[in-house]
Coordinates of C-alpha atoms and ligand atoms in Angstrom, one line a residue:
X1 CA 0.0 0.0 0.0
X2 CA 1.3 3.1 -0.8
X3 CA 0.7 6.6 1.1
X4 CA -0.3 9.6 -0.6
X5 CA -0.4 12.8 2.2
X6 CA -2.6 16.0 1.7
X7 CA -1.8 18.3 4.4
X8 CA -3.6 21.4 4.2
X9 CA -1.8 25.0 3.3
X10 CA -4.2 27.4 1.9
X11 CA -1.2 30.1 1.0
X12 CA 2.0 30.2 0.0
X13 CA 3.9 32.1 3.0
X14 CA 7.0 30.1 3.3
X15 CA 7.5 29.4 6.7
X16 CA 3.7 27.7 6.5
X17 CA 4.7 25.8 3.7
X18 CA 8.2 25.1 5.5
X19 CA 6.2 23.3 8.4
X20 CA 3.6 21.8 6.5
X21 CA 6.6 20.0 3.9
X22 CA 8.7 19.1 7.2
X23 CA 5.8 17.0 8.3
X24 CA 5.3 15.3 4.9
X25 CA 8.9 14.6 4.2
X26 CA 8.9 12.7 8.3
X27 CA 5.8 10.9 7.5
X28 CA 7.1 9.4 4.2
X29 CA 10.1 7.6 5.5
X30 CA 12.3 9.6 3.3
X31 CA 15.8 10.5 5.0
X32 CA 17.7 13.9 3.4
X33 CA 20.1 14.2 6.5
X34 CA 23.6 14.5 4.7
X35 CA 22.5 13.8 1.5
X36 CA 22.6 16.2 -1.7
X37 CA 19.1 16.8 -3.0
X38 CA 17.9 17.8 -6.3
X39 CA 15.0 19.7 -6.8
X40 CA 13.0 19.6 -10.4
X41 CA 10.3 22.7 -10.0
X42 CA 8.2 23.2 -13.3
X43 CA 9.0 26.8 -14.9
X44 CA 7.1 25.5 -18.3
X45 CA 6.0 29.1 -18.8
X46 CA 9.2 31.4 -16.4
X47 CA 7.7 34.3 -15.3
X48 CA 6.2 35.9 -11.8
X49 CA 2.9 37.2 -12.6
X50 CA 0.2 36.4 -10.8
X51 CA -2.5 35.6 -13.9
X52 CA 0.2 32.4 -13.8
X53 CA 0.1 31.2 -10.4
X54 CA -1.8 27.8 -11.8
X55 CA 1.0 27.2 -14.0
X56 CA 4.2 27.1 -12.7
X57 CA 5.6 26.0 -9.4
X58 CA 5.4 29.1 -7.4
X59 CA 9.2 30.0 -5.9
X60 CA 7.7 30.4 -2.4
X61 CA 7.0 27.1 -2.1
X62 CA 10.7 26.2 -3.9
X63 CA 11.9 28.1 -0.6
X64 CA 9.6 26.4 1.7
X65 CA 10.7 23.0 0.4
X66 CA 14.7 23.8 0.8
X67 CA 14.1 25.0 3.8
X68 CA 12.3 22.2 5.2
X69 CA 15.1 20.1 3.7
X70 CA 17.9 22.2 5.3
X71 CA 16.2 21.1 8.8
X72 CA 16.2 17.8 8.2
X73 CA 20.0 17.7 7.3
X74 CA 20.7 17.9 3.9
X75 CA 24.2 18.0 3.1
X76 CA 23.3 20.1 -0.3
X77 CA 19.9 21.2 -1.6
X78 CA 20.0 22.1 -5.8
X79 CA 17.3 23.7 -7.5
X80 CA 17.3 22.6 -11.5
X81 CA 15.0 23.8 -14.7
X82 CA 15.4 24.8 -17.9
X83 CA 13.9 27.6 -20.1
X84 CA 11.5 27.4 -23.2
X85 CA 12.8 30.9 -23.7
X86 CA 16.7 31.7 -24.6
X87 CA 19.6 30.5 -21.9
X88 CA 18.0 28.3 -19.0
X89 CA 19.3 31.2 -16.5
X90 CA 16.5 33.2 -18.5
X91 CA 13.7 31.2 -16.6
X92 CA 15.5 31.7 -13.3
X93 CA 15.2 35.7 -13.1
X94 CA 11.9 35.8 -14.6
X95 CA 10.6 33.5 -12.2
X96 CA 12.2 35.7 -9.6
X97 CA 13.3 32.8 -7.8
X98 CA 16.5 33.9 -6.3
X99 CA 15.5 35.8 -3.3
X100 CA 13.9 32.6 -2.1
X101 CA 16.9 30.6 -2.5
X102 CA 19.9 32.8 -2.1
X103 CA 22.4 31.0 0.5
X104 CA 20.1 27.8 1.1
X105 CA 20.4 26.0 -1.9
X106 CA 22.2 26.1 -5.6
X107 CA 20.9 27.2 -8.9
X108 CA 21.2 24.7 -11.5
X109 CA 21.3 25.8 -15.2
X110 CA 20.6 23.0 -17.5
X111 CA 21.6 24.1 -20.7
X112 CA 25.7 24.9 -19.1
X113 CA 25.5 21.0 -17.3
X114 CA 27.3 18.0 -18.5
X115 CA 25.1 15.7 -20.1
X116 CA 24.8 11.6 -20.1
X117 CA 23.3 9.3 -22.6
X118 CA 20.7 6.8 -20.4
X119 CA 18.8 3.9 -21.7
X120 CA 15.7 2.3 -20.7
X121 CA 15.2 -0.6 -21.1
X122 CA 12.2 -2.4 -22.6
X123 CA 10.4 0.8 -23.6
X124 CA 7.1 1.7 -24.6
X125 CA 8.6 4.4 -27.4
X126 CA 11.9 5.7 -26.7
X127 CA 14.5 3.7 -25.4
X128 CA 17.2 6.4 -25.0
X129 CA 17.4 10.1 -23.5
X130 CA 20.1 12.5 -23.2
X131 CA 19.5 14.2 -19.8
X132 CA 21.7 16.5 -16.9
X133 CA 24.0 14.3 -15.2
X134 CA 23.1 15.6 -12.2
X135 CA 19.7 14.3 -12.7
X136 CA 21.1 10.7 -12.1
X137 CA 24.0 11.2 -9.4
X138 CA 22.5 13.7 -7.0
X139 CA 21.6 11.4 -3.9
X140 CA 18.0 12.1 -3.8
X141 CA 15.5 13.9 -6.4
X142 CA 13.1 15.3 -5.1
X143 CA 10.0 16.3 -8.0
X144 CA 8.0 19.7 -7.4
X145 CA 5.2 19.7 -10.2
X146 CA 2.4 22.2 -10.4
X147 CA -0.9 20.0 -10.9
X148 CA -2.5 21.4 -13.8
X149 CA -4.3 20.0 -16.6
X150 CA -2.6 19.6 -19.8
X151 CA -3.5 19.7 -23.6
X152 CA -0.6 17.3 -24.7
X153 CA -0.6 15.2 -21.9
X154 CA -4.3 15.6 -20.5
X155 CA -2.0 16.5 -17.3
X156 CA 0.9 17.6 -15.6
X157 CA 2.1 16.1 -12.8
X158 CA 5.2 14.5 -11.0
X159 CA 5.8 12.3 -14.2
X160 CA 5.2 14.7 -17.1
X161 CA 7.9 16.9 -14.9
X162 CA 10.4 14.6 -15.8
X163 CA 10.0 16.0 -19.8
X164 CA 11.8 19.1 -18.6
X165 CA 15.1 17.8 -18.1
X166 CA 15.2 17.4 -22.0
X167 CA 16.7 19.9 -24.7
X168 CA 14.5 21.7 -26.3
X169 CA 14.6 19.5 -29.9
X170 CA 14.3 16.4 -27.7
X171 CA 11.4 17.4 -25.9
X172 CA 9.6 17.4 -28.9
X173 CA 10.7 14.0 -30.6
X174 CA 8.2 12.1 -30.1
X175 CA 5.5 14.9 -29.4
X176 CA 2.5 12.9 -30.9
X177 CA -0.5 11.1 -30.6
X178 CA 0.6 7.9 -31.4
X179 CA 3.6 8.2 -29.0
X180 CA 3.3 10.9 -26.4
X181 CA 2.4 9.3 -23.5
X182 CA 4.7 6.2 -24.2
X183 CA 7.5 8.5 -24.1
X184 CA 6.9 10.4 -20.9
X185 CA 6.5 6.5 -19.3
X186 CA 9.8 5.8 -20.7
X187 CA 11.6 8.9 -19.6
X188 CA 10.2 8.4 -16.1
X189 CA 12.1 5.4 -15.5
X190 CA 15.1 7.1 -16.2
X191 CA 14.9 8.2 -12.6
X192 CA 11.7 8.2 -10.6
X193 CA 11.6 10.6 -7.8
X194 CA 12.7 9.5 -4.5
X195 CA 9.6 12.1 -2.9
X196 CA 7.0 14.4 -4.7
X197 CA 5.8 17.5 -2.9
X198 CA 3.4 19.0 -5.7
X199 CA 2.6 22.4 -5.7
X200 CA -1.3 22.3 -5.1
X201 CA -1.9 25.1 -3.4
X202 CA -3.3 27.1 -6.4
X203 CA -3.4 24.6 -8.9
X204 CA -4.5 25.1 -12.9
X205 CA -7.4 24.1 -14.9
X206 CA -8.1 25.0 -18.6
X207 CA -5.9 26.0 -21.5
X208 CA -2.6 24.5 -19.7
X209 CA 0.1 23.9 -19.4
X210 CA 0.7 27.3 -20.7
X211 CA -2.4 29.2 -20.1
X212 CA -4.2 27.1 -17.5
X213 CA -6.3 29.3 -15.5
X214 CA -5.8 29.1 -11.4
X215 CA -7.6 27.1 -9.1
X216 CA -7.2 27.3 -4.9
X217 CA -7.4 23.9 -3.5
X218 CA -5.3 25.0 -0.3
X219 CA -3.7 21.3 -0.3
X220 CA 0.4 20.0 -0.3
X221 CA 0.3 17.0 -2.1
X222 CA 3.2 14.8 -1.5
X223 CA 4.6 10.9 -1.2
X224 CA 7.2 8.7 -1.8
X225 CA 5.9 7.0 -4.9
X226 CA 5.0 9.4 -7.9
X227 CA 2.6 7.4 -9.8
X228 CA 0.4 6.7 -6.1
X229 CA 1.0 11.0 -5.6
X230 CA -0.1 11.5 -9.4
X231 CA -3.2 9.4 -9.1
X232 CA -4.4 11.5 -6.3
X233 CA -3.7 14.5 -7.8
X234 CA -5.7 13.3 -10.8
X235 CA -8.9 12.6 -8.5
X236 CA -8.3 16.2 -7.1
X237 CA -8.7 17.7 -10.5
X238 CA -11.8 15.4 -11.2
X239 CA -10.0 13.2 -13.6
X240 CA -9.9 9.3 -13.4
X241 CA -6.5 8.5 -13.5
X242 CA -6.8 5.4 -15.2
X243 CA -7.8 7.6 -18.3
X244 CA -4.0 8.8 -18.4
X245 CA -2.1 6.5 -20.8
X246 CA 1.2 7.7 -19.0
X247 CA 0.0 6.7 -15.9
X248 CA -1.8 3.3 -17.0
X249 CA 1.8 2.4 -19.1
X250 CA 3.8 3.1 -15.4
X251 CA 0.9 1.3 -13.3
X252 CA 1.4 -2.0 -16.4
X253 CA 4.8 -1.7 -15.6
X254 CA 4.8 -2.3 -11.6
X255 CA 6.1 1.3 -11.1
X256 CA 3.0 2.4 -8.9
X257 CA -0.7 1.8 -8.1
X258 CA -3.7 3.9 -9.5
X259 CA -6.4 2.3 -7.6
X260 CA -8.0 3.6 -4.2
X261 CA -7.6 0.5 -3.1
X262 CA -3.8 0.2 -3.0
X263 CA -3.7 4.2 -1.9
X264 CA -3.7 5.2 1.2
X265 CA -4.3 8.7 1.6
X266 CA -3.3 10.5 5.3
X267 CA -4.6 13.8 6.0
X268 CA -7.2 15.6 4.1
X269 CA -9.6 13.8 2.5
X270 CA -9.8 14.0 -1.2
X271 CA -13.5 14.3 -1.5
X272 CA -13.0 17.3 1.0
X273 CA -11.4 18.7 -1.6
X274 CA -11.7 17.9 -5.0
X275 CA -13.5 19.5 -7.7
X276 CA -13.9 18.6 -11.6
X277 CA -11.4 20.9 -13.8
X278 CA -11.9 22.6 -16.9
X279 CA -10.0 20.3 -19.2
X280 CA -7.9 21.8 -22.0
X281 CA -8.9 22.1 -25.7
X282 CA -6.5 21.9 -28.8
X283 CA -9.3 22.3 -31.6
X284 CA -8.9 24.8 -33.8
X285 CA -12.3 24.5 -35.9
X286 CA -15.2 26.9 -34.6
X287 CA -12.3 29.2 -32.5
X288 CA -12.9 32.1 -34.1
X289 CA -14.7 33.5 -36.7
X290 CA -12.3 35.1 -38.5
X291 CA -9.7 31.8 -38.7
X292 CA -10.0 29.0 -41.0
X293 CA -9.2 25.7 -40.3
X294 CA -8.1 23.0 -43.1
X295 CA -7.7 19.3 -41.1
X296 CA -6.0 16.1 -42.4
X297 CA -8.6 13.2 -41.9
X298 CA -5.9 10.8 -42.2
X299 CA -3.9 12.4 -38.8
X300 CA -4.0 15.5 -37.3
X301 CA -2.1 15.0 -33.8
X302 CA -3.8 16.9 -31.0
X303 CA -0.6 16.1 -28.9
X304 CA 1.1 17.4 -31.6
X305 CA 0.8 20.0 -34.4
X306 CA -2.5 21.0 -33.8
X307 CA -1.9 21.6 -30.0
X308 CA 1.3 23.7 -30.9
X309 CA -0.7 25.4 -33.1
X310 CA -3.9 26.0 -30.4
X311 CA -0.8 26.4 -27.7
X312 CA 0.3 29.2 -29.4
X313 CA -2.8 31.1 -30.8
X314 CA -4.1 31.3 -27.1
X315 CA -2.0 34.1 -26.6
X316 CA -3.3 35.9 -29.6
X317 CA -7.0 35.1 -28.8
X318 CA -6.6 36.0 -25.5
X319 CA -5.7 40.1 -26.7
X320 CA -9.1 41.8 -27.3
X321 CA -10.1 42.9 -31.2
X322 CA -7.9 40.6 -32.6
X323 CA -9.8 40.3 -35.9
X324 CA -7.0 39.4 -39.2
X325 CA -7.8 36.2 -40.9
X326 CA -6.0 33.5 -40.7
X327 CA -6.0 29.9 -42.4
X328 CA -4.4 27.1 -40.9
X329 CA -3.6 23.7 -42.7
X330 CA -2.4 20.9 -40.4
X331 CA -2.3 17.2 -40.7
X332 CA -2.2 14.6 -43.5
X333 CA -5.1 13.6 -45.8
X334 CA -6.3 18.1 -46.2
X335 CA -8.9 18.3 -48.8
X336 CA -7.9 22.2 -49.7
X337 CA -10.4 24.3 -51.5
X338 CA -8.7 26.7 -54.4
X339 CA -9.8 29.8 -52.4
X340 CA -6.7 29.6 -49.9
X341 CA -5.4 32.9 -49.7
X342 CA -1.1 32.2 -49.2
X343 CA -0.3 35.5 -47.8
X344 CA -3.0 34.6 -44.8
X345 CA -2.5 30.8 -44.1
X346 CA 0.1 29.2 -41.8
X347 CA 1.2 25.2 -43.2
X348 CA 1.8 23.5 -39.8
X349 CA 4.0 20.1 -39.8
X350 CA 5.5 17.4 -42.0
X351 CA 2.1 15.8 -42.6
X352 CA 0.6 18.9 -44.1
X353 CA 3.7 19.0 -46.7
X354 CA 2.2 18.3 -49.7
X355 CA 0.7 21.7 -49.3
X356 CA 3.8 23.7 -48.5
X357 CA 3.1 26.0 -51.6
X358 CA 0.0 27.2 -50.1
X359 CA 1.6 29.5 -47.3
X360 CA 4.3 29.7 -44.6
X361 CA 5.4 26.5 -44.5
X362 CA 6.7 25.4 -40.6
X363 CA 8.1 22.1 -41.1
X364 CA 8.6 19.1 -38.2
X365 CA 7.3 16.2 -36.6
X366 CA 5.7 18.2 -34.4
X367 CA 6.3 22.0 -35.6
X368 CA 8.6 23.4 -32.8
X369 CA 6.0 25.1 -30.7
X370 CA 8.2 29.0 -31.0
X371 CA 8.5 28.5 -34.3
X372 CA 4.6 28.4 -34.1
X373 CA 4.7 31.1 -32.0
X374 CA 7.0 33.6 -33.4
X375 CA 5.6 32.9 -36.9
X376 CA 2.3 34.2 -35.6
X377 CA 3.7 37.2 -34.4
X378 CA 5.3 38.1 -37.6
X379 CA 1.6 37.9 -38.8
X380 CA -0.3 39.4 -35.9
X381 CA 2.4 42.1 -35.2
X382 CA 2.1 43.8 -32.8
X383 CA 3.9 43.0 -28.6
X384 CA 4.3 39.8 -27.6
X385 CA 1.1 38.8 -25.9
X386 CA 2.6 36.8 -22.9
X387 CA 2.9 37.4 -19.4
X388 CA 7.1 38.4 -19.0
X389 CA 9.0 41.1 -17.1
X390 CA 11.0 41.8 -20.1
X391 CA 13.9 43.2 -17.7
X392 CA 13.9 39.9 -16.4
X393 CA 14.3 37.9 -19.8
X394 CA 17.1 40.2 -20.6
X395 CA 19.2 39.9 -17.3
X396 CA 19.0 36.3 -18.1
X397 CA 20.1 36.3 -21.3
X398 CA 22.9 38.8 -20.4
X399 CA 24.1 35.8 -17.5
X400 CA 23.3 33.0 -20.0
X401 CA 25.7 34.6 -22.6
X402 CA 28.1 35.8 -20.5
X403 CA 28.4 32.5 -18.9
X404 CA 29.1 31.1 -22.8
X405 CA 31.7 33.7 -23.6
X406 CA 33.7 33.0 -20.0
X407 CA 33.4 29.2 -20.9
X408 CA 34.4 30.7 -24.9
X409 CA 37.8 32.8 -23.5
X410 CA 38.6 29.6 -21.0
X411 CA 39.2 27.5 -24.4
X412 CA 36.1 26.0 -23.2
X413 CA 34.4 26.2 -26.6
X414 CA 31.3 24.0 -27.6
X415 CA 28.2 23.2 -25.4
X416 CA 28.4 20.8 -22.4
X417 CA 25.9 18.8 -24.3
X418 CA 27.7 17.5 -27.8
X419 CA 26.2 19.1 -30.5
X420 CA 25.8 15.1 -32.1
X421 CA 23.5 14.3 -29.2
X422 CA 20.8 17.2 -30.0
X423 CA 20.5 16.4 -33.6
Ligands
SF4_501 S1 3.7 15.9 -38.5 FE1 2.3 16.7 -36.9 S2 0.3 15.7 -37.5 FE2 1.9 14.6 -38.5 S3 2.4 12.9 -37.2 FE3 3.9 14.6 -36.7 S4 2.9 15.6 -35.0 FE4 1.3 14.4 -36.0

């Protein structure tokens, strides 16, 4: 039987979150007392303002959880994420994480780490991953997901976390229907966390994992087995966890229960507690008036293209009076009408080839998602419609590229991650 505890903490003032982490951390039977500790937040979208609190792993309760782990004698506590945008130390400052760590625990920047090659073996999909070394060698990893509902992954929890410690071009091998979720099972045997304290104090339902709109459930969920912590966290947000293919590919594989009856949860109850989340949409057709939407009917990955796509046009749908035309043709098998105006129509993924005279062409298998994103600006014009303290972004980029040209006048030249192994 494994043990799942919800221990209430409706805010995020660290000391409360301190306490409330110590306690879960004792009750688990996990020991951090002289051990190093690495700590895997979720900055999938790096910025501190507040419309994002259901989407990323709020740094108050980063510093609550190193402090908790400082009490109970750890020798070392890291903190570890990459960026979606620019130099991983990007994601850092606009997060606005430091004054929550400074002096307790160590930064760690993905993107300047030494990388291994692992292998899993007997995989659903992918049988090898290149990933940060410290990953595998710190003593214990600790995961810190933010629950949230998720249009790739119908959710993110402690083992769709793991996809962060990818590169960028790696994260999105693999990105489709046919072979998401076998993937992320994969990947999570690389190294399944030792402890999961999830961040579920304002969790996210909605357009997630980017735009998922908050939700308070005033709970820490945390345990010692991920898939047993992810199950619960599913039944918080409303959703049966069997219904996750991730989950049901980890559970067929003996890496953890999803059933109630080989859960135990201590603490709150979950029926106290749980309410049924919006889930997330990545259809395109009936959006918006003014955009036009051309299918395959052979395949048209939600996981994939089409969520990139619907990922990115959030933001623009989001701004008030946006009204230009678009058309959009993604997926195999398109049955295009002649009337396709190629000044106005974005041609999203390999599938949709055949049809790359018809407009911007964004090749891939999927489309990189800012390659989606950044083509739609050209188009839309106008300010990028996210939520970013641009100060921030550029302070990170300044560290990130200084960091490169020290490492460049050292004689250090070429990334810590052979360029062969992100091909
Ligand atoms: S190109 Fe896009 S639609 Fe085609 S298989 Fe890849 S992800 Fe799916």
């Amino acid at each position: 039987m494994e043990k799942v505890f919800l221990r209430r903490q409706r805010d995020y003032d660290p000391a409360g979150v301190r306490a409330a982490v110590r306690d879960i951390i004792e009750a688990s039977g996990v020991d951090p007392k002289g051990k190093s500790v690495f700590l895997k937040p979720s900055f999938v979208y790096p910025n501190h303002d507040p419309a994002t609190i259901g989407v990323v792993t709020q740094p108050p309760f980063i510093g609550g959880v190193v402090q908790a782990l400082n009490d109970l004698g750890a020798s070392r506590v890291m903190v570890g994420e990459d960026s979606t945008l620019g130099p991983s130390r990007s994601a850092f400052y606009a997060m606005g994480i430091f004054p929550y760590i400074k002096g307790i625990a160590t930064p760690v920047y993905f993107d300047e780490e030494r990388h291994i090659r692992v292998d899993v073996p007997s995989p659903v999909v992918q049988g090898s991953f290149v990933v940060p070394a410290v990953w595998k060698e710190a003593d214990l990893f600790v995961s810190l997901p933010k629950i949230k509902v998720n249009m790739f992954a119908d959710v993110t929890l402690s083992v769709k976390n793991n996809l962060g410690f990818l590169r960028q071009k790696h994260r999105v091998r693999n990105h489709t229907d046919r072979t998401l979720h076998g993937k992320i099972a994969d990947l999570y045997r690389v190294r399944p966390p030792d402890l999961v304290i999830a961040d579920s104090i304002v969790a996210g339902e909605g357009q997630g994992p980017m735009l998922a709109s908050p939700v308070e459930l005033g709970v820490i969920a945390g345990g010692a087995n991920g898939v047993a912590v992810d199950a619960v966290a599913c039944r918080l947000m409303g959703v049966d966890p069997d219904s996750v293919e991730h989950l049901r590919h980890l559970r067929d594989a003996g890496i953890g229960p999803l059933s109630d009856g080989e859960i135990e949860v201590v603490g709150e109850s979950v029926e106290d507690i749980a309410r049924p989340f919006v889930r997330s949409s990545a259809e395109l057709v009936g959006l918006n008036e003014n955009i036009r939407v051309f299918e395959g009917q052979e395949r048209c990955c939600a996981y994939g293209c089409k969520g990139m796509v619907r990922n990115s046009l959030d933001a623009w749908l989001a701004k008030p009076g946006q009204r230009k035309e678009l058309n959009i043709i993604v997926g195999k098998g398109v049955d295009l009408p002649s009337d396709v105006d190629p000044r106005r129509t974005l041609v999203v993924g390999d599938c949709a080839a055949e049809h790359s005279g018809r407009g911007w062409y964004l090749p891939g298998c999927p489309v990189m998602p800012m390659h989606t994103f950044f083509r739609l600006l050209r188009y839309f014009g106008g300010t990028l419609p996210i939520y970013a303290k641009y100060g921030d972004y550029v302070k990170g980029y300044v560290a990130g590229y200084g960091w490169k040209a020290a490492r460049y006048f050292k004689g250090l030249t070429g990334p810590p991650v052979p360029r062969s192994w992100i091909r």
